Short mmCIF file of C-alpha atoms in Angstrom, two decimals:
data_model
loop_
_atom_site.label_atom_id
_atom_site.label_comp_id
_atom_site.label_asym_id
_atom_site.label_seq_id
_atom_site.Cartn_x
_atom_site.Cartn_y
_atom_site.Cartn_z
CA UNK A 1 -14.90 -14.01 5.98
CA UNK A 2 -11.10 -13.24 6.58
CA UNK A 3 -8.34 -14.90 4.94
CA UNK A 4 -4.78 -14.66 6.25
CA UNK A 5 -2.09 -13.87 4.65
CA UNK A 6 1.13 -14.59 6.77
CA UNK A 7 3.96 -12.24 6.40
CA UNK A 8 6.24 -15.05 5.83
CA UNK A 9 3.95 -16.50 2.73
CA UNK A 10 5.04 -13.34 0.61
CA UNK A 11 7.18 -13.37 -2.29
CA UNK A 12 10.98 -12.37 -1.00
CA UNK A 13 13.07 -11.28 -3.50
CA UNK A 14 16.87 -10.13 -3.00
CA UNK A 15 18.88 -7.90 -5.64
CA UNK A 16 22.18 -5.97 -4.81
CA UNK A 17 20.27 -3.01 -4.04
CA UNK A 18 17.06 -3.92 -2.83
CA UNK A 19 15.55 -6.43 -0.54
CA UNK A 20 11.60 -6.93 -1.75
CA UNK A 21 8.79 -8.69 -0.41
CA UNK A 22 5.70 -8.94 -2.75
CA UNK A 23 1.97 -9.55 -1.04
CA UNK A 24 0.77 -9.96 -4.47
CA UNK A 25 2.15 -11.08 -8.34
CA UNK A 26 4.69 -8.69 -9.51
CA UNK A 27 7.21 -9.34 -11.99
CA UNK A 28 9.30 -11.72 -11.32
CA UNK A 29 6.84 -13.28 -9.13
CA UNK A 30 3.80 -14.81 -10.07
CA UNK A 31 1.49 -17.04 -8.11
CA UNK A 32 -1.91 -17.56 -9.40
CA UNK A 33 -3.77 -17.85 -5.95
CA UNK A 34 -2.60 -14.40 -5.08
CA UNK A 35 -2.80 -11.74 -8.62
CA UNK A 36 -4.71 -9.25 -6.79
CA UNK A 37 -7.59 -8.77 -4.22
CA UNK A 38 -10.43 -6.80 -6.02
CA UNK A 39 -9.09 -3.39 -7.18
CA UNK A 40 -6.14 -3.78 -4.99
CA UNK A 41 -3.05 -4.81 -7.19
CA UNK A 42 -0.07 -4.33 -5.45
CA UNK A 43 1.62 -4.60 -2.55
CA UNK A 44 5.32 -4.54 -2.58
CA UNK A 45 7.22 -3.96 0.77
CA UNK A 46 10.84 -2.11 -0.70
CA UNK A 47 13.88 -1.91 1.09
CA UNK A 48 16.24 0.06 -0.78
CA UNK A 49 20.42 0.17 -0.49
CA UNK A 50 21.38 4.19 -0.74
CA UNK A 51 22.69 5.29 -4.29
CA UNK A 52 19.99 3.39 -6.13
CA UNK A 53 17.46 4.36 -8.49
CA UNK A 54 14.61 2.00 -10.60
CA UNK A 55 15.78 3.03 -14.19
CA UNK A 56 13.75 5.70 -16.26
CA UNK A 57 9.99 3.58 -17.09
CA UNK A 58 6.74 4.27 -17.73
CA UNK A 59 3.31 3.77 -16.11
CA UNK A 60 -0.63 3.91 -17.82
CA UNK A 61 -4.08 3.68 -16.19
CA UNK A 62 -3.09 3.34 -12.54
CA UNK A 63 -3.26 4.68 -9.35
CA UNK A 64 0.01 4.38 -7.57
CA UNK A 65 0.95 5.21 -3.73
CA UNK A 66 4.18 4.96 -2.19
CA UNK A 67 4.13 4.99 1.68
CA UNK A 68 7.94 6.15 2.97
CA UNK A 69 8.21 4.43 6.09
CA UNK A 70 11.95 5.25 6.86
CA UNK A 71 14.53 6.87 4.89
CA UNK A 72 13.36 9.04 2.18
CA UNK A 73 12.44 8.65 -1.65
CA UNK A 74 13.89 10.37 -4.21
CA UNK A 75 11.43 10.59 -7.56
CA UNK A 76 11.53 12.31 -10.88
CA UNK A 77 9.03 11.81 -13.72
CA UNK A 78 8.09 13.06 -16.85
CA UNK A 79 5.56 16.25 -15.92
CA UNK A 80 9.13 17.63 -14.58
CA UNK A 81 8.48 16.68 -10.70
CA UNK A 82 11.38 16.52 -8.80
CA UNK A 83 11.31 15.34 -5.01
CA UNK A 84 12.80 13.96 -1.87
CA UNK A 85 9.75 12.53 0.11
CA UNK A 86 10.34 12.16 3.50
CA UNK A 87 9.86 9.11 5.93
CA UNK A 88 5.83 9.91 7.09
CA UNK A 89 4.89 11.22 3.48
CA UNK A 90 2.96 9.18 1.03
CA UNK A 91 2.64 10.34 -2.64
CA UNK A 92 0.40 9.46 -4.97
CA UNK A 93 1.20 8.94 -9.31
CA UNK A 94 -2.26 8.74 -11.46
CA UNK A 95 -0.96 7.33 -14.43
CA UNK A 96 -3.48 7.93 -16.51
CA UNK A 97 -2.52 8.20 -20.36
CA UNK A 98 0.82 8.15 -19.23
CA UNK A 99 3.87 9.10 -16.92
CA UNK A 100 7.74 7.93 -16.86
CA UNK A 101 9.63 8.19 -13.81
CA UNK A 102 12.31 7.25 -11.74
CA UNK A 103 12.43 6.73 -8.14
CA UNK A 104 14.62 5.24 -5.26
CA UNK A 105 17.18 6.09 -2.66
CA UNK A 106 19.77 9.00 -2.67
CA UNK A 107 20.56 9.19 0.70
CA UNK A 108 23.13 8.05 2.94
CA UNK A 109 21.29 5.50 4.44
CA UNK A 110 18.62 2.26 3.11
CA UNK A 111 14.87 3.41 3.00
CA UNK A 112 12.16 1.45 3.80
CA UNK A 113 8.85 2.66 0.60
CA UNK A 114 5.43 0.40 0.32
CA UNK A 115 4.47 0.64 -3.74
CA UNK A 116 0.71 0.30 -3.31
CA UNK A 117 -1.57 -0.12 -7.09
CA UNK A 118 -5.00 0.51 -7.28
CA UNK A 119 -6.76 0.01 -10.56
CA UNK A 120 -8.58 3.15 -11.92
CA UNK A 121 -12.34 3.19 -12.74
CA UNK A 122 -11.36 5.83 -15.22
CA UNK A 123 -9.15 5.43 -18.56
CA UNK A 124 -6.78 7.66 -20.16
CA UNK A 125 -7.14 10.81 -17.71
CA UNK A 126 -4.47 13.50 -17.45
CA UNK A 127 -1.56 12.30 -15.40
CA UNK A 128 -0.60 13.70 -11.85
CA UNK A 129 1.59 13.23 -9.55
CA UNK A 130 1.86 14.97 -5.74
CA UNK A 131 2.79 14.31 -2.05
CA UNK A 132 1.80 15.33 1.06
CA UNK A 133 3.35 14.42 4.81
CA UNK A 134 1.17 13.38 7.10
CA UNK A 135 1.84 13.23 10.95
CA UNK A 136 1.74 10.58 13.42
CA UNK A 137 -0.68 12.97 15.50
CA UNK A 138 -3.25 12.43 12.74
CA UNK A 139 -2.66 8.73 12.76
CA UNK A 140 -2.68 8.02 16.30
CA UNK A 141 -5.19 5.11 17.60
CA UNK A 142 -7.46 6.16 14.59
CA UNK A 143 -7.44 5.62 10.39
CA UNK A 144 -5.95 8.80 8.60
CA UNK A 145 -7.94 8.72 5.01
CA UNK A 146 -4.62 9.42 2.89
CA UNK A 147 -6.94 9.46 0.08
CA UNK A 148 -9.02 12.48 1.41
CA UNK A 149 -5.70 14.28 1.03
CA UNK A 150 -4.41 12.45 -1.88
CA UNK A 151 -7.60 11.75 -4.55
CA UNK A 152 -7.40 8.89 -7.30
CA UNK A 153 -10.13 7.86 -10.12
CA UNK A 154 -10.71 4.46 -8.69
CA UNK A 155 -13.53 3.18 -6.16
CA UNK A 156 -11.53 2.59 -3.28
CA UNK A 157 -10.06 4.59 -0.05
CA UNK A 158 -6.75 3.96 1.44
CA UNK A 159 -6.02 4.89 4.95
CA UNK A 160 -3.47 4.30 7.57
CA UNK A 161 -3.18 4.47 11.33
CA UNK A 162 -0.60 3.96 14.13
CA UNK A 163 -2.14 1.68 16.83
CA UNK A 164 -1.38 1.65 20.72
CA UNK A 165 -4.82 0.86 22.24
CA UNK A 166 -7.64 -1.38 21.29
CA UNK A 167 -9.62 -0.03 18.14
CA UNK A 168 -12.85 -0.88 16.78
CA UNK A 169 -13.31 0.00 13.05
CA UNK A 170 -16.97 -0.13 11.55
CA UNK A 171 -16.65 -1.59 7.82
CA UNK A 172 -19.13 -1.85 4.73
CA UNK A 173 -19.83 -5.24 5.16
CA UNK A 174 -20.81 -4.67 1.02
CA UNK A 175 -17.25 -3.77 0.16
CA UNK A 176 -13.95 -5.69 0.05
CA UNK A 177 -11.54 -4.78 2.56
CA UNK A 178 -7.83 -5.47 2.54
CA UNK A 179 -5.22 -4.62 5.65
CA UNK A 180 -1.60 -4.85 6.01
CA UNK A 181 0.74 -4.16 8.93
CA UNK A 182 3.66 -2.09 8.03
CA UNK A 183 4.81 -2.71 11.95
CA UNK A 184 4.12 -4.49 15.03
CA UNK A 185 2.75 -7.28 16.67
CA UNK A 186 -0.70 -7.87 18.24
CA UNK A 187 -4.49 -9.18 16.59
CA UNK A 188 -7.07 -8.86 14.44
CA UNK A 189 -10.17 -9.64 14.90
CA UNK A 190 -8.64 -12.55 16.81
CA UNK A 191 -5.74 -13.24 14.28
CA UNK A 192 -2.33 -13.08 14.92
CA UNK A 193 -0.51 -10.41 13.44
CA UNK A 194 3.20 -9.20 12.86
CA UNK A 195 5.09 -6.86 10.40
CA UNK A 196 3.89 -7.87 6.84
CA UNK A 197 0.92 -9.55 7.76
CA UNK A 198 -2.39 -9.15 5.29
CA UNK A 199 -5.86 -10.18 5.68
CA UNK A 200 -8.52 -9.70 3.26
CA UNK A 201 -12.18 -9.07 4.61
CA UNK A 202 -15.23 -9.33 2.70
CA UNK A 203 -18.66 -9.78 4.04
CA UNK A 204 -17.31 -8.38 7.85
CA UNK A 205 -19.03 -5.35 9.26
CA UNK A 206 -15.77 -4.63 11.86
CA UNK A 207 -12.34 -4.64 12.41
CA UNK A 208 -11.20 -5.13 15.74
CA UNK A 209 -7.34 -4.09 16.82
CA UNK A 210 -5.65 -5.42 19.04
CA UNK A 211 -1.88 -4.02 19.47
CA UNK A 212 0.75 -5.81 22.00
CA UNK A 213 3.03 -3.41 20.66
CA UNK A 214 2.77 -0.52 18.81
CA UNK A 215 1.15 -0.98 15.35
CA UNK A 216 1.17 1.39 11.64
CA UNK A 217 -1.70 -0.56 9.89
CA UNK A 218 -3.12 -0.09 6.21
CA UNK A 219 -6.40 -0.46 5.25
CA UNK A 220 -7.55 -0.49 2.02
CA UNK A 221 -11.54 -0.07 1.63
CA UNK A 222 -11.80 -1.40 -1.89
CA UNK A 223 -14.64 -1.54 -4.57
CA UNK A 224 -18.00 -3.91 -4.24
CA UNK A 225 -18.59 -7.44 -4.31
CA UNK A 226 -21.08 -9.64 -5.70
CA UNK A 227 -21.23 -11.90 -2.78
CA UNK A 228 -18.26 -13.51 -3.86
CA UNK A 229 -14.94 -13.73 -2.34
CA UNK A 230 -13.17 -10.74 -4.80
CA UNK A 231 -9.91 -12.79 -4.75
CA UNK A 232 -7.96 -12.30 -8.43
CA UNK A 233 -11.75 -10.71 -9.46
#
């Protein structure tokens, strides 16, 4: 079963210094049909005016991406990390027992950063908090496992690819799945798709891509389900 989630259905939220669209609830959105999908939490699509930072916060007992797809992001936390991540990098925060931070945009021009949560299978480890850049050679008309690179404690993968030919992508048919298209236009598995499109798969055995114009898709190969669609689970 897939269920579509039309780019124009998300959350939009507009701030002085940052235009947001949320796939999922995240404060100060909140709609009870979409809280999560399995361990998939968040999805929040960031476009961020230059000269900005999120104040100092903290984060516990998550796994948090973020996926620069233009611009760059500038972060600083707590275990004294202190980085500009370029446009193609992804880095990865486990929270853990605990990590503050800041992040956002010092440059001269507005980024584009994904904020992707996973929830952990494991409590209270030591917090960490890395990057690596990945190229678009390794992501070219096949899925790049950014987790390989980038490990988390929870049951899940998360991998990305850049899309200009038909691709066929076997998938536990006894896991959840969740995709999201950071760009382009084309099908899936004989949906319609466009920049901020999600669908979540459970029960399906493939994914079938279709691009009409070149496409950077997310996957998200996500923890078991009990037969049951693992909507808000």
């Amino acid at each position: 079963m897939i269920t579509l989630r039309p780019a124009s259905s998300r959350a939009h939220i507009v701030r002085p210094f940052i235009d947001t669209r949320r796939t999922f609830s995240f404060p100060p959105y909140f709609d009870a049909r979409y809280r999560n999908y399995g361990n998939l939490q968040t999805i929040n699509d960031d476009r961020v005016q230059h000269a900005w930072q999120v104040p100092w916060h903290e984060h516990k007992n998550m796994e948090i991406f973020g996926y620069v797809v233009s611009g760059s992001s500038h972060h600083v936390d707590s275990l004294g990390n202190d980085a500009e991540v370029p446009a193609g990098a992804v880095q990865r925060m486990s929270a853990g027992r605990g990590i503050s931070h800041t992040e956002g945009n010092t440059s001269h021009v507005p980024n584009r950063y994904l904020q992707l949560w996973i929830r952990p299978n494991q409590q209270e480890v030591e917090p960490h908090w890395s990057w690596h850049q990945f190229s678009t050679q390794e992501k070219l008309d096949r899925f790049c496992d950014i987790t390989a690179r980038l490990p988390i404690h929870a049951d899940a993968r998360f991998l990305a690819g850049i899309f200009t030919q038909r691709h066929t992508q076997i998938l536990d048919g006894a896991r959840s799945h969740y995709v999201y298209v950071v760009r382009g236009q084309g099908q899936i598995n004989q949906d319609d798709y466009e920049e901020g499109t999600g669908l979540a798969l459970w029960q399906e055995t493939e994914l079938e891509i279709t691009p009409s114009t070149e496409s950077e898709i997310l996957w998200f190969e996500l923890e078991p389900h009990n037969g049951q669609n693992p909507v808000n689970s």
